[in-house]
CSV table of C-alpha atoms and ligand atoms in Angstrom, one decimal:
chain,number,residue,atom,x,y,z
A,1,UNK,CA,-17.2,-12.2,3.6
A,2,UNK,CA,-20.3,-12.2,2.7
A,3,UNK,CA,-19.9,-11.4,-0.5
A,4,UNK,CA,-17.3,-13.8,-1.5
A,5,UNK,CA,-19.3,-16.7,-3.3
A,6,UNK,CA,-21.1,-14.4,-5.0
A,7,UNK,CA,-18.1,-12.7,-6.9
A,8,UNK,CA,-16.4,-15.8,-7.3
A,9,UNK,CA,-19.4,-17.1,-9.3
A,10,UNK,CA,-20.3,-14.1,-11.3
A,11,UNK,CA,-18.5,-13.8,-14.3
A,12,UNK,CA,-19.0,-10.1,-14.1
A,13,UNK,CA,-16.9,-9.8,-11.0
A,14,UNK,CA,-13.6,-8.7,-10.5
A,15,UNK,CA,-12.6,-11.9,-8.5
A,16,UNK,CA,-11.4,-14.5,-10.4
A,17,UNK,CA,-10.5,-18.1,-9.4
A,18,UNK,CA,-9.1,-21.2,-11.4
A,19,UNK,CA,-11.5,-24.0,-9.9
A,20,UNK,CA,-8.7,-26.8,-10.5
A,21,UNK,CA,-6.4,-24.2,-8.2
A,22,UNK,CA,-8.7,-24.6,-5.6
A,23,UNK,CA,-7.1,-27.4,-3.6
A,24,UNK,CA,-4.0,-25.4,-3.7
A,25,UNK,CA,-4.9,-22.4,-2.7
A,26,UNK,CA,-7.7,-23.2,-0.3
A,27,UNK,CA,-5.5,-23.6,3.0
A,28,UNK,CA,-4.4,-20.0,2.1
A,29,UNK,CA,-7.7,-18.4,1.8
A,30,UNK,CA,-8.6,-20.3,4.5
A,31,UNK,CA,-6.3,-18.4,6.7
A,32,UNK,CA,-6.7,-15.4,4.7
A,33,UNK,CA,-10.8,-15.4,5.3
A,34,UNK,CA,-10.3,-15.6,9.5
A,35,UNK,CA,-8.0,-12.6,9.1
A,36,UNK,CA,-11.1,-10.9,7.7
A,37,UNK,CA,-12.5,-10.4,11.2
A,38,UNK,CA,-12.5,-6.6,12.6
A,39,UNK,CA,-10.4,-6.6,15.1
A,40,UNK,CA,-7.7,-8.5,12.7
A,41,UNK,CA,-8.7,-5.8,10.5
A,42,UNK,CA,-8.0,-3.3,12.9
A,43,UNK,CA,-4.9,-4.4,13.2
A,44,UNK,CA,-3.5,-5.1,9.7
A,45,UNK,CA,-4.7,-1.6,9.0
A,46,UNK,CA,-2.4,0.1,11.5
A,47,UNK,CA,0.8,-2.3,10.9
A,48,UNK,CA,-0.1,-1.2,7.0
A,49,UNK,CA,-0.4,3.0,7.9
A,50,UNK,CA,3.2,2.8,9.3
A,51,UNK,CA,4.5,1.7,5.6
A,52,UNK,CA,2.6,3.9,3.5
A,53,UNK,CA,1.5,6.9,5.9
A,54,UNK,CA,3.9,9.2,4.4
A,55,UNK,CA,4.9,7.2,1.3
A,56,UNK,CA,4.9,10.7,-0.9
A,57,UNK,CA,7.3,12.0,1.0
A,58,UNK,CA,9.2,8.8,1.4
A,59,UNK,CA,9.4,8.6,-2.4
A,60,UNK,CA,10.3,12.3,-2.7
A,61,UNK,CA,13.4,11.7,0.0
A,62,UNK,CA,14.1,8.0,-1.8
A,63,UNK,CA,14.6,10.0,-5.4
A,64,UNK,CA,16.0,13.5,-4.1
A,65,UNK,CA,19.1,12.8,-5.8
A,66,UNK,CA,18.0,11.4,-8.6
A,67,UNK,CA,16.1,12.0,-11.9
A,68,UNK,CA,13.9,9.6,-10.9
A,69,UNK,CA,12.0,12.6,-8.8
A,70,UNK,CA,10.7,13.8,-12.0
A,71,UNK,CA,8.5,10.7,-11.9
A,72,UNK,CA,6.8,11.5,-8.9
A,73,UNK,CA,3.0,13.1,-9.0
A,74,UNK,CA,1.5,14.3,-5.7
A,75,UNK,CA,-2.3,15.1,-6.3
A,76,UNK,CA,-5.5,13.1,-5.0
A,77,UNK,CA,-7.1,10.0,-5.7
A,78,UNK,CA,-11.0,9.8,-6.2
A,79,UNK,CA,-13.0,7.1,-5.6
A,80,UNK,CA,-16.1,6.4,-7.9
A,81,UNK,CA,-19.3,4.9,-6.7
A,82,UNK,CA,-22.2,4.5,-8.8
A,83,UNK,CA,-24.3,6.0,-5.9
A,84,UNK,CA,-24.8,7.4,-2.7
A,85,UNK,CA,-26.0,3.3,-1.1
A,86,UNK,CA,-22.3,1.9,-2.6
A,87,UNK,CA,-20.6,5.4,-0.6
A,88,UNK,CA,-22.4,4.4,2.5
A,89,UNK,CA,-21.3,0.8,2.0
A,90,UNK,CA,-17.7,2.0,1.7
A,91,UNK,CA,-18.4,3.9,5.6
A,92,UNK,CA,-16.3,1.5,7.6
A,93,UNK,CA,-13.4,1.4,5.4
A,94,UNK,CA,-13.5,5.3,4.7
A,95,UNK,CA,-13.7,5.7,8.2
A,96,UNK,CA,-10.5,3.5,9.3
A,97,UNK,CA,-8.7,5.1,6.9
A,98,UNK,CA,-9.7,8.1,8.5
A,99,UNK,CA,-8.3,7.0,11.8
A,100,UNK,CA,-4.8,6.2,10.2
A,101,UNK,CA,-4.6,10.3,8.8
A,102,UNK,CA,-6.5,9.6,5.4
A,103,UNK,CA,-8.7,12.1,5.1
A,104,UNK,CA,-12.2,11.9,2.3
A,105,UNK,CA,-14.3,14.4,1.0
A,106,UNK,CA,-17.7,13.4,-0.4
A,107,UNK,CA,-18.0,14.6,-4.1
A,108,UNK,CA,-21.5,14.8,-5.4
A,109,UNK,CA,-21.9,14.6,-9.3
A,110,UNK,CA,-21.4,17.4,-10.2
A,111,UNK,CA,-18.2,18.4,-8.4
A,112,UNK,CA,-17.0,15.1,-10.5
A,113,UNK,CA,-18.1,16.6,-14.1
A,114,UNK,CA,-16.2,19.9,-13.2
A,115,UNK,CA,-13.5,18.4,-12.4
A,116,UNK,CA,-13.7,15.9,-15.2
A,117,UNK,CA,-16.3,16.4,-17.9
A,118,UNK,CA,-15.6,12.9,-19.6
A,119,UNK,CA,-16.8,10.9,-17.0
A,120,UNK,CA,-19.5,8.3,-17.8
A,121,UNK,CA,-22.8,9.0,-16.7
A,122,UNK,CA,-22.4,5.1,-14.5
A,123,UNK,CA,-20.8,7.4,-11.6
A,124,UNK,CA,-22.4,10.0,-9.6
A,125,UNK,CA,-20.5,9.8,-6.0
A,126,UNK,CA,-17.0,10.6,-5.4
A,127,UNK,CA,-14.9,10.0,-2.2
A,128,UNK,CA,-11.9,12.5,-3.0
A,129,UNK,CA,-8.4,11.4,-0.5
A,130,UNK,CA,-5.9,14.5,-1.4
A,131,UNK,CA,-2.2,14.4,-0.1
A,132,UNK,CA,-1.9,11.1,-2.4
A,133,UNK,CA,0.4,10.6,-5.0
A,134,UNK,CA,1.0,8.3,-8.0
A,135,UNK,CA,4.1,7.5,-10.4
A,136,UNK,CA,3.7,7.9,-13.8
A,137,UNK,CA,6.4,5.5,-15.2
A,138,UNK,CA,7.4,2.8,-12.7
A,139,UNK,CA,9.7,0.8,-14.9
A,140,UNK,CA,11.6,4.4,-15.6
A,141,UNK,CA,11.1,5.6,-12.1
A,142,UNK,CA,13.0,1.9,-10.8
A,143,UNK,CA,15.8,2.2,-13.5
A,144,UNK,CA,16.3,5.4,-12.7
A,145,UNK,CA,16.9,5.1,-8.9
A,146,UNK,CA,18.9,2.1,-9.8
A,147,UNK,CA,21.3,4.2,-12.0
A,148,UNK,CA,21.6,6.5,-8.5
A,149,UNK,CA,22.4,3.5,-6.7
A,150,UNK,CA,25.7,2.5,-8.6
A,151,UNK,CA,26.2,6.1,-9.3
A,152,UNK,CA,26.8,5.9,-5.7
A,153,UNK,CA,29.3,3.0,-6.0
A,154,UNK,CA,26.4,0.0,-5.7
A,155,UNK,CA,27.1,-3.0,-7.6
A,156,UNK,CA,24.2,-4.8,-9.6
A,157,UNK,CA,24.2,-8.7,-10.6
A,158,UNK,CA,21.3,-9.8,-12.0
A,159,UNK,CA,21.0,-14.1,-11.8
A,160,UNK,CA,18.6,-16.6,-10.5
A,161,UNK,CA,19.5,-17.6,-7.4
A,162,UNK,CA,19.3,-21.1,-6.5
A,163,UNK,CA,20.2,-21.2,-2.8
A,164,UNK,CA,21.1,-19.3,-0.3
A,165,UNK,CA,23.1,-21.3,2.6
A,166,UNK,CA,24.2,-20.2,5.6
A,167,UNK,CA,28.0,-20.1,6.1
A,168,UNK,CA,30.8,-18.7,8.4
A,169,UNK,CA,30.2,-15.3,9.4
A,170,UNK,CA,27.6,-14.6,6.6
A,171,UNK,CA,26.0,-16.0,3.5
A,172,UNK,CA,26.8,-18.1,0.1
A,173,UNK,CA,24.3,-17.0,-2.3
A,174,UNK,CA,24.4,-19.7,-5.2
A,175,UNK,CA,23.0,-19.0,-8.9
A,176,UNK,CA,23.9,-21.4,-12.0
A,177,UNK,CA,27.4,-22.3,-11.7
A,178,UNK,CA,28.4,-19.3,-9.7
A,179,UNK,CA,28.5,-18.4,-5.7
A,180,UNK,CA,29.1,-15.3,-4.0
A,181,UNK,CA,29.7,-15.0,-0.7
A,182,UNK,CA,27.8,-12.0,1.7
A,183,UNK,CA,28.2,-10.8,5.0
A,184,UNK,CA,24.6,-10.1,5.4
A,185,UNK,CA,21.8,-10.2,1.9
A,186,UNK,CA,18.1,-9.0,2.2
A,187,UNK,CA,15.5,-11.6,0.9
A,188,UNK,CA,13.3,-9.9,-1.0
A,189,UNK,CA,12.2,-11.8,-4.0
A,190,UNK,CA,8.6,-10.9,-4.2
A,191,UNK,CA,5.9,-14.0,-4.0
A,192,UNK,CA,9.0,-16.1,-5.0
A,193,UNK,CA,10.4,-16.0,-1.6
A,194,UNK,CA,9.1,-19.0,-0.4
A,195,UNK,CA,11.7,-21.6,-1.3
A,196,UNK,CA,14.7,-19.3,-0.4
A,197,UNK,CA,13.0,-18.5,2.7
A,198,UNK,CA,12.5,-22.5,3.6
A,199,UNK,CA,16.1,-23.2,2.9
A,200,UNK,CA,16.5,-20.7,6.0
A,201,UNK,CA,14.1,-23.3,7.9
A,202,UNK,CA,10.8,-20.6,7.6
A,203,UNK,CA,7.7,-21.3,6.3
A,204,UNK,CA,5.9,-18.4,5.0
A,205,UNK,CA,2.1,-18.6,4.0
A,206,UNK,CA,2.9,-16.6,0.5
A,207,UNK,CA,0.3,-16.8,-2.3
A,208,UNK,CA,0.0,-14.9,-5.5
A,209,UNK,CA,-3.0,-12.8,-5.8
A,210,UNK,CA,-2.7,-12.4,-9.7
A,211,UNK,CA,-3.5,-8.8,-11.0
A,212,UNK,CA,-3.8,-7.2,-14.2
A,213,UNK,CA,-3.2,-3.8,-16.3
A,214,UNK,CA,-4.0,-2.4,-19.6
A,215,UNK,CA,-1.5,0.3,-20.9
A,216,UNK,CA,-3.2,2.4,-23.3
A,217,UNK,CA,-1.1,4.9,-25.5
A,218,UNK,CA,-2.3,7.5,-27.5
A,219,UNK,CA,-5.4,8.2,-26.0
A,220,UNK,CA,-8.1,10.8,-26.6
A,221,UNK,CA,-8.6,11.3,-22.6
A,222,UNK,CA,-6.7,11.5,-20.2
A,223,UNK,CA,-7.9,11.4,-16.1
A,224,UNK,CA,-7.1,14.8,-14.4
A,225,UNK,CA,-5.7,12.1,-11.5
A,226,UNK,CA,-5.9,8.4,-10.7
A,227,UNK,CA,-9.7,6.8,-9.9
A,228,UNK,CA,-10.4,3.5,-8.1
A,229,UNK,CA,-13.5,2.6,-9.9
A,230,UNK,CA,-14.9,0.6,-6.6
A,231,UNK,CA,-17.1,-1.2,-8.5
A,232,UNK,CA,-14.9,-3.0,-11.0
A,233,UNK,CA,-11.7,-2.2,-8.8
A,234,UNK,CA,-10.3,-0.9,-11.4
A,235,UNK,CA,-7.6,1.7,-10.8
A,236,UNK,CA,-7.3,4.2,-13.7
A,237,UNK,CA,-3.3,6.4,-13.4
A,238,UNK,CA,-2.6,8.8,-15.4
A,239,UNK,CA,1.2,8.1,-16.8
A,240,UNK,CA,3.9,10.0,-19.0
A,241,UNK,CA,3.1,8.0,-21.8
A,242,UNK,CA,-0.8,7.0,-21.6
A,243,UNK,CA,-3.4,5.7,-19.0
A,244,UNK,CA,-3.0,2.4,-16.9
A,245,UNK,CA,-5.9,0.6,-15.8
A,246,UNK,CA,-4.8,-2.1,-13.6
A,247,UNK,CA,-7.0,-4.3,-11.2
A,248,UNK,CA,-8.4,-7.6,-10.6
A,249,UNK,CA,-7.8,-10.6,-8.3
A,250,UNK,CA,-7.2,-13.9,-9.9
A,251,UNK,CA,-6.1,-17.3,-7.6
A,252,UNK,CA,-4.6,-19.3,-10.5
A,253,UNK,CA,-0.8,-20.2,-9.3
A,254,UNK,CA,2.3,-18.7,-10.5
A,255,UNK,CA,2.3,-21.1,-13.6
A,256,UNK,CA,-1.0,-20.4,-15.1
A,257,UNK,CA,-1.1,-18.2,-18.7
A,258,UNK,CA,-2.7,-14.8,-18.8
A,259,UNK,CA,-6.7,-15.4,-18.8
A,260,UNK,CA,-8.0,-13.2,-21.8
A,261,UNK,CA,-11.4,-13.1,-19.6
A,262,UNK,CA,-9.8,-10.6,-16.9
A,263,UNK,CA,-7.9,-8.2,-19.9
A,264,UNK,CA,-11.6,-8.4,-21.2
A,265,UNK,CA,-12.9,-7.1,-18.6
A,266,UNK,CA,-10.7,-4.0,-17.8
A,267,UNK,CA,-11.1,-3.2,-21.3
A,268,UNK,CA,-15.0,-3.1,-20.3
A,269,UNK,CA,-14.7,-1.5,-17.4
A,270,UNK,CA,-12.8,1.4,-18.8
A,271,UNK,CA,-15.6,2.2,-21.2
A,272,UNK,CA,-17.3,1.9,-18.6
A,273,UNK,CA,-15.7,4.8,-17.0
A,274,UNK,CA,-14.9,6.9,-20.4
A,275,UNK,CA,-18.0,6.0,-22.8
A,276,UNK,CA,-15.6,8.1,-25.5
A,277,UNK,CA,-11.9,6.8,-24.8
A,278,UNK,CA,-9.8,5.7,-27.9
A,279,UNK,CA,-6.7,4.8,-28.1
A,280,UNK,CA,-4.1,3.6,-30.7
A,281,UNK,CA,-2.1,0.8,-29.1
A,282,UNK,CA,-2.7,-1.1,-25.8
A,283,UNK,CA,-0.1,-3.2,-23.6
A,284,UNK,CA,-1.4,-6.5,-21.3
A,285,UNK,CA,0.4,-7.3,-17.9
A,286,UNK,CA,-0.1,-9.8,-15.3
A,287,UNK,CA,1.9,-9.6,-12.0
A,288,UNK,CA,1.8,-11.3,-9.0
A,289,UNK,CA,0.6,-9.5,-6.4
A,290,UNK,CA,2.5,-11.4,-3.1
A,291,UNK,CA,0.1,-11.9,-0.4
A,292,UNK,CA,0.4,-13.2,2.9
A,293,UNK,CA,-2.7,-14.8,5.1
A,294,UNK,CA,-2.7,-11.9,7.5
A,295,UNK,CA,-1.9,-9.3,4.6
A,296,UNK,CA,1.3,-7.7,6.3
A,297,UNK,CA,5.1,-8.0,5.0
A,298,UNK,CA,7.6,-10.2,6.7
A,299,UNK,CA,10.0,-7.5,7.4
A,300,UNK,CA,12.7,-8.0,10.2
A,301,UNK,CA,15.6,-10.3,10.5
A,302,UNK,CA,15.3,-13.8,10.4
A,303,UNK,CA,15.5,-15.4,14.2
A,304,UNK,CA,17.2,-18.6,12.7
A,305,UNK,CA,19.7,-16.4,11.4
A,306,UNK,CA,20.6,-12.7,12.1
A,307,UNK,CA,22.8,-12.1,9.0
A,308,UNK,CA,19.4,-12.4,6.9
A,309,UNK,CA,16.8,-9.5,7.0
A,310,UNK,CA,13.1,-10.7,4.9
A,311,UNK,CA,11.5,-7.8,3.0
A,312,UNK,CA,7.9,-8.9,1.0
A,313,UNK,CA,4.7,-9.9,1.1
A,314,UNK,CA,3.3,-6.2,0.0
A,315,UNK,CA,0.6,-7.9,-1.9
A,316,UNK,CA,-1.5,-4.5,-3.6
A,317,UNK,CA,1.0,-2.1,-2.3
A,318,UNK,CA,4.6,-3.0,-2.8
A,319,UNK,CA,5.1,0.4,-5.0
A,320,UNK,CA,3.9,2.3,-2.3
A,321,UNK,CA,5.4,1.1,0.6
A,322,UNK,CA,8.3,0.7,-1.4
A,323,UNK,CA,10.5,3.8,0.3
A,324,UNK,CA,9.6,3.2,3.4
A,325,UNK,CA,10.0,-0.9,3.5
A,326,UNK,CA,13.9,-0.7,1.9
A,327,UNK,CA,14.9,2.1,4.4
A,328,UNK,CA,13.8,-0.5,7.1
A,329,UNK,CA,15.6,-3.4,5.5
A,330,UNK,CA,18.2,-1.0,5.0
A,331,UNK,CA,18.8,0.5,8.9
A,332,UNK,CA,18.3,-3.4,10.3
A,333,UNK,CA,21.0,-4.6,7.5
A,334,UNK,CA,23.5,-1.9,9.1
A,335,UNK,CA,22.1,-2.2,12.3
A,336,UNK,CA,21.0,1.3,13.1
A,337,UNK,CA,18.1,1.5,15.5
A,338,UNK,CA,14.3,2.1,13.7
A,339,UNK,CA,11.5,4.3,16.1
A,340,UNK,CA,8.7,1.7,14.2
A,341,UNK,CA,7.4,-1.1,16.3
A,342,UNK,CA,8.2,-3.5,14.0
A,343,UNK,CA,6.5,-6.6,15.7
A,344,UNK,CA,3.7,-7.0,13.0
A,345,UNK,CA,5.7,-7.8,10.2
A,346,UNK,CA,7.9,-10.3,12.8
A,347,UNK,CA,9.3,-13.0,10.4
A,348,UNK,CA,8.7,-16.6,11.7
A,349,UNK,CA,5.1,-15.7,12.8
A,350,UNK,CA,3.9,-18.4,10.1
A,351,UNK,CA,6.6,-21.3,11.3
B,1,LIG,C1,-2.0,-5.3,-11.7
B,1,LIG,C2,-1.3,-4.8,-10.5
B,1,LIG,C3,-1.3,-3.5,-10.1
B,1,LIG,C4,-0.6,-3.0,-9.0
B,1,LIG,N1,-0.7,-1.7,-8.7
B,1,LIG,C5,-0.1,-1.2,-7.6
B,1,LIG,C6,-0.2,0.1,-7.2
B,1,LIG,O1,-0.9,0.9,-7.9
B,1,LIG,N2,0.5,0.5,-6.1
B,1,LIG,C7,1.3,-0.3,-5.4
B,1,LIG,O2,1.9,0.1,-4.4
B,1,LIG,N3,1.4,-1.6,-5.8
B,1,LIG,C8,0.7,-2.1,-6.8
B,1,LIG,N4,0.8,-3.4,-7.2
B,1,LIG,C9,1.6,-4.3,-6.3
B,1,LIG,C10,3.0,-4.3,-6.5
B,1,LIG,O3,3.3,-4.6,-7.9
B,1,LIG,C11,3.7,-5.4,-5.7
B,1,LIG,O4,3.3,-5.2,-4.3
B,1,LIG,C12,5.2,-5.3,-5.8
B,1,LIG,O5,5.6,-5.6,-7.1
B,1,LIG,C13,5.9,-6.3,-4.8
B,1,LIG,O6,7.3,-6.0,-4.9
B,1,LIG,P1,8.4,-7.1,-4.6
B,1,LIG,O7,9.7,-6.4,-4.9
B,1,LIG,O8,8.2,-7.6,-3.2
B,1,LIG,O9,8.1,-8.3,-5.6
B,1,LIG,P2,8.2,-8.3,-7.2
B,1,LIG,O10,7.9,-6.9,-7.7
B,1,LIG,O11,7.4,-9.5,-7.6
B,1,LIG,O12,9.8,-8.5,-7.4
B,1,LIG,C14,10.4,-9.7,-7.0
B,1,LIG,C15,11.6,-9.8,-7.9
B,1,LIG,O13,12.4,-10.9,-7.5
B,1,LIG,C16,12.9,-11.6,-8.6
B,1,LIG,N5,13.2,-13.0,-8.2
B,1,LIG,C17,12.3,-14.0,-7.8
B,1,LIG,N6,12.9,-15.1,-7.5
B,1,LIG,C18,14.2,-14.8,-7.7
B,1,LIG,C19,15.4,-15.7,-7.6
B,1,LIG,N7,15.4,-16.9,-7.2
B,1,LIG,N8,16.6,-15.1,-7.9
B,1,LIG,C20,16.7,-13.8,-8.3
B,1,LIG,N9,15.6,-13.0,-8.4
B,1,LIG,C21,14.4,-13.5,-8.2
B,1,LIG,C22,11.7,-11.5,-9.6
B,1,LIG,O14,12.2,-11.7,-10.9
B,1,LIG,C23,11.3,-10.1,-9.4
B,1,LIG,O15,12.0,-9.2,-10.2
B,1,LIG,C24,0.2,-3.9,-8.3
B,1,LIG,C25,0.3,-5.2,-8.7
B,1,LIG,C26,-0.4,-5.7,-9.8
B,1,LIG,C27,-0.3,-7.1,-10.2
């Protein structure tokens, strides 16, 4: 808390906000700031650890019958702080992480040059989690389970839908001069959920905390496994086809362009990391992150109407608690009992 008008006024900092968005966004981080206090903490933490525990082996079981298993990486993550006063600093949040199962081990320097000898100079602490996992070609990874899916008779229309109404014994779903008619659909429609979710009678506290990547093929180095650079926030993945260094918060709207500022800076932060990387071509991203206020999903069916189970709001972590969210959407849809107490993620809290 502390912190926060500091990096929102230094340009070197990995928080970026769009003053004229201000207005918009302020009732959200509002909201978003109380749920900053400890005990709130506490408590998002543990509602999170029951989505992404286990998420290696979730994903593993998820792809099993797929070829989208050959995607999947288990290894560890490091952390990279530039010294032993930024580790300490990162005590409390190593530590709950602890509780939830995540274990750390403290690297000193030189466990980080043997294990990679590229790395700049700019880090000499390491917080190693093992047991994590990453995947090295998302897009692949999705279209591949989605070929399992209607391997296995699923169907797949791909529209924009304009409305979702409740009708007799289920639910119309409306696109552009088309309607289909459901017994039961999943809302899951990323920081776009909002509107469909209103039409329902909810209103859900969603805002897009815009993030970033870099894609760079062809390069000289590659990480042994993925880094959170903690300074710049920078996560650096190894993929099948290059490295991805993705990070950043930006409040700016779902309308705003790409801001060449925050692509800047990755592309700073990397050398950063790897004084020596080159590469020969480079893709830019932005995605929206969707966040809610108290940073935990709305998963669960809706209590206006039963035929409707929500499924987002995974803000920085939608890939990893992919497996686990879906088989929950997937056991309430068919009505099969789930062990999970499922109250933090009740949909309507926000109404
Ligand atoms: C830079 C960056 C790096 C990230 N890195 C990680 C990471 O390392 N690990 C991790 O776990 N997560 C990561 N995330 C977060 C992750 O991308 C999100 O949590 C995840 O994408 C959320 O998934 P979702 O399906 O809820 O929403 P989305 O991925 O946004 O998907 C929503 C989908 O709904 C569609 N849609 C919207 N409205 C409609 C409509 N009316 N009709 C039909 N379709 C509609 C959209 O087109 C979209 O395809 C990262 C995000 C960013 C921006």
């Amino acid at each position: 808390m502390a912190k926060l008008p500091g990096m929102i006024l230094d340009p070197q900092s990995p928080l970026f906000l769009k003053w004229g968005y201000l207005p918009r966004a302020l009732p959200w981080l509002s909201q978003f700031i109380r749920n900053g206090e400890e005990s709130k903490v506490r408590h998002i933490a543990a509602g999170l650890a029951t989505l992404i525990g286990d998420s290696v082996e979730q994903h593993k079981a998820l792809a099993t019958t797929s070829s989208a298993a050959g995607f999947i990486s288990a290894g560890d993550y490091t952390y990279l702080y530039q010294n032993q006063a930024a580790f300490d600093n990162d005590a409390w949040g190593l530590a709950l992480r602890q509780e939830h199962g995540s274990d750390n081990t403290r690297l000193s320097r030189s466990d980080l040059i043997e294990r990679d000898p590229n790395l700049a100079d700019r880090y000499a602490v390491g917080g190693l989690f093992s047991d994590h996992g990453w995947i090295q070609n998302p897009g692949r990874y999705l279209a591949a389970l989605c070929d399992d899916f209607l391997a296995n008779d699923g169907e797949f229309w791909q529209t924009e839908v304009q409305d979702i109404i409740p009708a007799e014994n289920g639910i119309e779903v409306q696109s552009q001069g088309e309607s289909r008619r459901y017994d039961k659909i999943i809302l899951s429609t990323g920081v776009w959920s909002t509107q469909l979710a209103e039409r329902l009678g909810h209103k859900v506290a969603l805002e897009s905390e815009r993030g970033y990547h870099l894609h760079l093929r062809g390069t000289n180095i590659t990480p042994p496994n993925p880094y959170m650079c903690t300074d710049a926030k920078m996560a650096v993945t190894p993929m099948d086809d290059g490295v991805r260094c993705a990070g950043l918060v930006e409040f700016a709207g779902l309308k705003a362009g790409s801001n060449p500022k925050a692509t800047d800076m990755l592309e700073r932060s990397i050398k950063k990391l790897y004084p020596n990387i080159r590469w020969q071509e480079v893709d830019y991203w932005l995605g929206h992150r969707p966040s809610t206020t108290d940073s935990l999903p709305l998963l669960g069916h809706s209590p206006r109407n039963r035929q409707v189970v929500f499924a987002f709001g995974l803000h920085h972590i939608g890939l990893t608690a992919g497996p686990k969210t879906g088989g929950i959407a997937a056991d309430l849809i068919m009505g099969r009992p789930r062990s999970e107490d499922l109250t933090p993620y009740r949909v309507g809290r926000f109404d």
